[in-house]
Amino acid sequence: MTVTKKKTAKIVIVAFLMLCVGYIYNEDSKLSRFLSSKDNDKEEGTSSPKSCDGWCHPHSDPWDMKCTFKHCNGCSQCFEDVPAVKVFYNVYTSDSSQDHIEASKSIVEEQMKLILPFHKVLVRYIGTKIDIDNAETLRHDEEGNEKGTLELLYNHCKENPEDMVTYIHNKGSFHPSAENDALRKFLTRGALSQECASMPDTCNVCSSRMSPYPHPHTSGNMWTAKCDYIQKLYDPYEFEERMNKLYQGLADPNLAGLGLGRYAAEHWVHSHPSVKPCDLSNDSFVWNYDNIPPPDFKIGLKPAPRYDYDTYSRLMGGFPEATMYDRLNEYHVLYDEIPGPTWWGWNFYADAKKVGGSFGSFGSQE
């Protein structure tokens, strides 16, 4: 072998060894970053490795649901941070029988399995207090409803406008039914999802399904939201009073259709003209209880509403107040504001020719 050939061979061998070392170092760095992120998350609850295309496996242990570099080929998304999210959990437990207590515990166990490392669970108990691991007690009331928990969330956001918050409740503990079980599982998965926790700037409220009909709401009322948006709302108790006053001239108002009375709590989070809703499901479910998707529905975050007016109105249709005019009138009376050019309703109502209103202006409440 000539000297030139020997030098060439040495260069090839050295280059090959350098490539091997670089590959090993690169893979080791990925593993180190993953393990480091995982350990930090467990201690601080502030971030977690992000999945490349949704959760890898539907395990009950949140750590088993994370993609490692092996599962998603080392894509950088796996190591993105997710900010800490405060979860305000409304837990109602009737003490009327041991069966009710056990049923409530079962629902809580089911929902807590979906808690992720970046979640901090804050519980407001109503009725019998039950033990919940890895959760902080905010308050315990013998009686009450979800407005009290929403008020705690609202007050937190007023003091912490940079935070992200989630609202969930143990739906079905008061009225057990197969329908409530299905809706609870659908809503909980969305509200506690990584997709909602890391929603883009084009969203400020995220849920499994936002419906604009007959008023903007999420049926079942579980969601994640940004505090800088929440602080623009009224206190939940004051909001209900203002909504009731707004429509007090109606002889027989449809409470559910207008978002009045106890239904005001469901309307509350989407009630401001600056809301930028997103939702996660591409299934046919729109609101109420028809066609609720399975708990393992495919998650895909998109701006809401994602369907046209007729798709939402096919259920219990005939609400004359579900028009652009009446939505704008409510914004004007409640908040003395009109939406900006990116408001979800401009095209939604105009395309359906639902622009004109059924009621005259009620004027300001100030």
Tab-separated table of C-alpha atoms in Angstrom, residues 12-213:
chain	number	residue	atom	x	y	z
A	12	VAL	CA	-11.512	7.533	6.499
A	13	ILE	CA	-11.099	5.598	9.760
A	14	VAL	CA	-10.771	8.792	11.824
A	15	ALA	CA	-13.819	10.316	10.134
A	16	PHE	CA	-15.823	7.171	10.798
A	17	LEU	CA	-14.821	7.163	14.475
A	18	MET	CA	-15.746	10.842	14.792
A	19	LEU	CA	-19.171	10.170	13.306
A	20	CYS	CA	-19.736	7.324	15.763
A	21	VAL	CA	-18.679	9.457	18.725
A	22	GLY	CA	-20.917	12.299	17.528
A	23	TYR	CA	-23.899	9.989	17.175
A	24	ILE	CA	-23.388	8.487	20.635
A	25	TYR	CA	-22.977	11.952	22.157
A	26	ASN	CA	-26.079	13.212	20.393
A	27	GLU	CA	-28.219	10.298	21.541
A	28	ASP	CA	-26.786	10.528	25.057
A	29	SER	CA	-27.609	14.246	25.132
A	30	LYS	CA	-31.196	13.514	24.151
A	31	LEU	CA	-31.495	10.916	26.865
A	32	SER	CA	-29.906	13.247	29.419
A	33	ARG	CA	-32.260	16.061	28.488
A	34	PHE	CA	-35.265	13.774	28.732
A	35	LEU	CA	-34.263	12.357	32.110
A	36	SER	CA	-33.314	15.775	33.441
A	37	SER	CA	-36.623	17.263	32.310
A	38	LYS	CA	-38.523	14.338	33.765
A	39	ASP	CA	-36.790	14.612	37.150
A	40	ASN	CA	-37.283	18.365	37.327
A	41	ASP	CA	-40.948	18.025	36.468
A	42	LYS	CA	-41.553	15.524	39.234
A	43	GLU	CA	-39.989	17.831	41.802
A	44	GLU	CA	-41.389	21.170	40.683
A	45	GLY	CA	-44.462	20.378	38.584
A	46	THR	CA	-43.643	23.146	36.145
A	47	SER	CA	-42.938	21.419	32.852
A	48	SER	CA	-42.938	18.133	31.033
A	49	PRO	CA	-41.608	16.584	27.836
A	50	LYS	CA	-44.021	17.371	25.048
A	51	SER	CA	-45.418	14.692	22.775
A	52	CYS	CA	-44.808	14.968	19.039
A	53	ASP	CA	-48.283	13.966	17.941
A	54	GLY	CA	-50.398	13.464	21.028
A	55	TRP	CA	-50.026	10.993	23.850
A	56	CYS	CA	-48.175	7.788	23.025
A	57	HIS	CA	-50.064	5.371	25.224
A	58	PRO	CA	-53.320	5.693	27.201
A	59	HIS	CA	-51.769	4.566	30.491
A	60	SER	CA	-53.168	5.705	33.823
A	61	ASP	CA	-49.729	6.879	34.962
A	62	PRO	CA	-49.077	10.282	33.319
A	63	TRP	CA	-45.348	9.566	33.091
A	64	ASP	CA	-46.057	6.481	30.984
A	65	MET	CA	-47.948	8.683	28.522
A	66	LYS	CA	-44.912	10.779	27.604
A	67	CYS	CA	-43.026	10.286	24.357
A	68	THR	CA	-39.325	9.637	24.770
A	69	PHE	CA	-36.855	10.364	21.972
A	70	LYS	CA	-37.115	6.703	21.035
A	71	HIS	CA	-40.859	6.918	20.428
A	72	CYS	CA	-40.768	10.087	18.370
A	73	ASN	CA	-37.320	9.843	16.789
A	74	GLY	CA	-35.767	12.574	18.867
A	75	CYS	CA	-37.868	15.448	17.568
A	76	SER	CA	-37.309	18.600	19.586
A	77	GLN	CA	-40.992	18.931	20.489
A	78	CYS	CA	-40.539	16.210	23.081
A	79	PHE	CA	-38.517	18.584	25.236
A	80	GLU	CA	-40.614	21.722	25.073
A	81	ASP	CA	-41.763	23.095	28.423
A	82	VAL	CA	-45.393	23.398	29.460
A	83	PRO	CA	-46.150	26.139	32.036
A	84	ALA	CA	-47.623	25.176	35.387
A	85	VAL	CA	-51.427	25.118	35.336
A	86	LYS	CA	-53.622	25.623	38.415
A	87	VAL	CA	-56.558	23.186	38.319
A	88	PHE	CA	-59.592	24.439	40.250
A	89	TYR	CA	-61.513	21.286	41.081
A	90	ASN	CA	-65.136	21.490	42.253
A	91	VAL	CA	-65.886	18.271	44.171
A	92	TYR	CA	-69.451	17.674	45.340
A	93	THR	CA	-70.161	14.640	47.509
A	94	SER	CA	-73.597	13.931	48.966
A	95	ASP	CA	-73.676	12.354	52.412
A	96	SER	CA	-77.144	10.887	51.837
A	97	SER	CA	-75.711	7.374	51.552
A	98	GLN	CA	-72.430	5.491	51.472
A	99	ASP	CA	-73.180	4.604	47.853
A	100	HIS	CA	-73.128	8.294	46.914
A	101	ILE	CA	-69.836	8.800	48.722
A	102	GLU	CA	-68.250	5.820	46.976
A	103	ALA	CA	-69.590	6.984	43.609
A	104	SER	CA	-68.048	10.412	44.127
A	105	LYS	CA	-64.718	8.859	45.115
A	106	SER	CA	-64.764	6.721	41.986
A	107	ILE	CA	-65.302	9.768	39.755
A	108	VAL	CA	-62.502	11.655	41.492
A	109	GLU	CA	-60.106	8.729	41.043
A	110	GLU	CA	-61.005	8.566	37.352
A	111	GLN	CA	-60.363	12.270	36.805
A	112	MET	CA	-57.191	12.431	38.886
A	113	LYS	CA	-55.618	9.786	36.634
A	114	LEU	CA	-55.533	12.440	33.908
A	115	ILE	CA	-53.607	14.940	36.024
A	116	LEU	CA	-50.202	15.692	34.479
A	117	PRO	CA	-46.943	16.796	36.099
A	118	PHE	CA	-47.483	20.465	35.261
A	119	HIS	CA	-50.904	20.521	36.983
A	120	LYS	CA	-51.402	21.790	40.533
A	121	VAL	CA	-54.786	20.631	41.836
A	122	LEU	CA	-56.727	23.002	44.118
A	123	VAL	CA	-59.953	21.526	45.511
A	124	ARG	CA	-63.088	23.225	46.748
A	125	TYR	CA	-65.275	20.628	48.475
A	126	ILE	CA	-69.058	20.796	48.758
A	127	GLY	CA	-70.857	18.381	51.105
A	128	THR	CA	-68.817	15.506	52.466
A	129	LYS	CA	-65.060	16.019	52.252
A	130	ILE	CA	-63.165	13.087	50.767
A	131	ASP	CA	-59.417	12.512	50.700
A	132	ILE	CA	-57.669	13.333	47.421
A	133	ASP	CA	-53.967	12.620	47.075
A	134	ASN	CA	-51.660	15.229	45.550
A	135	ALA	CA	-54.209	18.016	45.925
A	136	GLU	CA	-54.518	21.157	48.040
A	137	THR	CA	-57.763	22.092	49.789
A	138	LEU	CA	-58.999	25.581	48.946
A	139	ARG	CA	-62.243	25.500	50.894
A	140	HIS	CA	-64.862	23.160	52.299
A	141	ASP	CA	-68.539	24.168	52.294
A	142	GLU	CA	-71.475	22.129	53.501
A	143	GLU	CA	-73.624	23.604	50.736
A	144	GLY	CA	-72.989	25.500	47.539
A	145	ASN	CA	-72.596	25.253	43.778
A	146	GLU	CA	-69.930	25.673	41.146
A	147	LYS	CA	-70.128	29.474	41.141
A	148	GLY	CA	-68.200	29.454	44.417
A	149	THR	CA	-65.346	27.511	42.824
A	150	LEU	CA	-65.409	29.687	39.718
A	151	GLU	CA	-65.188	32.714	41.997
A	152	LEU	CA	-62.036	31.281	43.599
A	153	LEU	CA	-60.583	30.791	40.115
A	154	TYR	CA	-61.620	34.322	39.123
A	155	ASN	CA	-60.028	35.884	42.211
A	156	HIS	CA	-56.819	33.960	41.546
A	157	CYS	CA	-56.692	35.302	38.000
A	158	LYS	CA	-57.263	38.872	39.167
A	159	GLU	CA	-54.132	38.536	41.310
A	160	ASN	CA	-52.130	36.393	38.856
A	161	PRO	CA	-52.876	37.574	35.297
A	162	GLU	CA	-49.935	35.632	33.837
A	163	ASP	CA	-51.248	32.260	35.024
A	164	MET	CA	-53.082	29.507	33.183
A	165	VAL	CA	-56.059	27.918	34.966
A	166	THR	CA	-58.272	24.883	34.444
A	167	TYR	CA	-61.768	24.296	35.769
A	168	ILE	CA	-63.157	20.769	36.228
A	169	HIS	CA	-65.808	19.191	38.452
A	170	ASN	CA	-66.878	15.665	39.339
A	171	LYS	CA	-69.855	15.734	36.991
A	172	GLY	CA	-72.317	12.931	37.653
A	173	SER	CA	-71.925	12.888	41.429
A	174	PHE	CA	-75.215	14.790	41.867
A	175	HIS	CA	-77.137	13.254	38.941
A	176	PRO	CA	-75.560	9.864	38.129
A	177	SER	CA	-76.267	8.704	34.568
A	178	ALA	CA	-74.542	7.094	31.612
A	179	GLU	CA	-74.862	10.385	29.701
A	180	ASN	CA	-73.174	12.370	32.467
A	181	ASP	CA	-70.416	9.764	32.685
A	182	ALA	CA	-69.756	10.027	28.941
A	183	LEU	CA	-69.776	13.826	28.902
A	184	ARG	CA	-67.532	14.012	31.983
A	185	LYS	CA	-64.886	11.765	30.434
A	186	PHE	CA	-64.981	13.704	27.162
A	187	LEU	CA	-64.668	17.077	28.880
A	188	THR	CA	-62.070	16.093	31.466
A	189	ARG	CA	-59.664	14.739	28.860
A	190	GLY	CA	-59.800	17.995	26.946
A	191	ALA	CA	-59.579	20.367	29.903
A	192	LEU	CA	-56.572	18.498	31.329
A	193	SER	CA	-54.876	17.948	27.973
A	194	GLN	CA	-51.407	19.136	27.112
A	195	GLU	CA	-52.869	20.745	23.991
A	196	CYS	CA	-55.054	23.090	26.059
A	197	ALA	CA	-52.240	23.787	28.518
A	198	SER	CA	-49.987	24.875	25.648
A	199	MET	CA	-52.670	26.640	23.587
A	200	PRO	CA	-51.318	29.170	21.054
A	201	ASP	CA	-51.714	32.943	21.272
A	202	THR	CA	-54.730	32.671	18.978
A	203	CYS	CA	-56.652	31.017	21.852
A	204	ASN	CA	-57.484	32.146	25.372
A	205	VAL	CA	-60.085	29.491	26.261
A	206	CYS	CA	-59.699	25.815	25.322
A	207	SER	CA	-62.044	22.868	25.806
A	208	SER	CA	-63.080	19.622	24.171
A	209	ARG	CA	-65.953	21.431	22.472
A	210	MET	CA	-67.032	25.070	22.399
A	211	SER	CA	-70.508	25.697	21.042
A	212	PRO	CA	-71.675	29.179	19.994
A	213	TYR	CA	-75.306	28.050	20.030
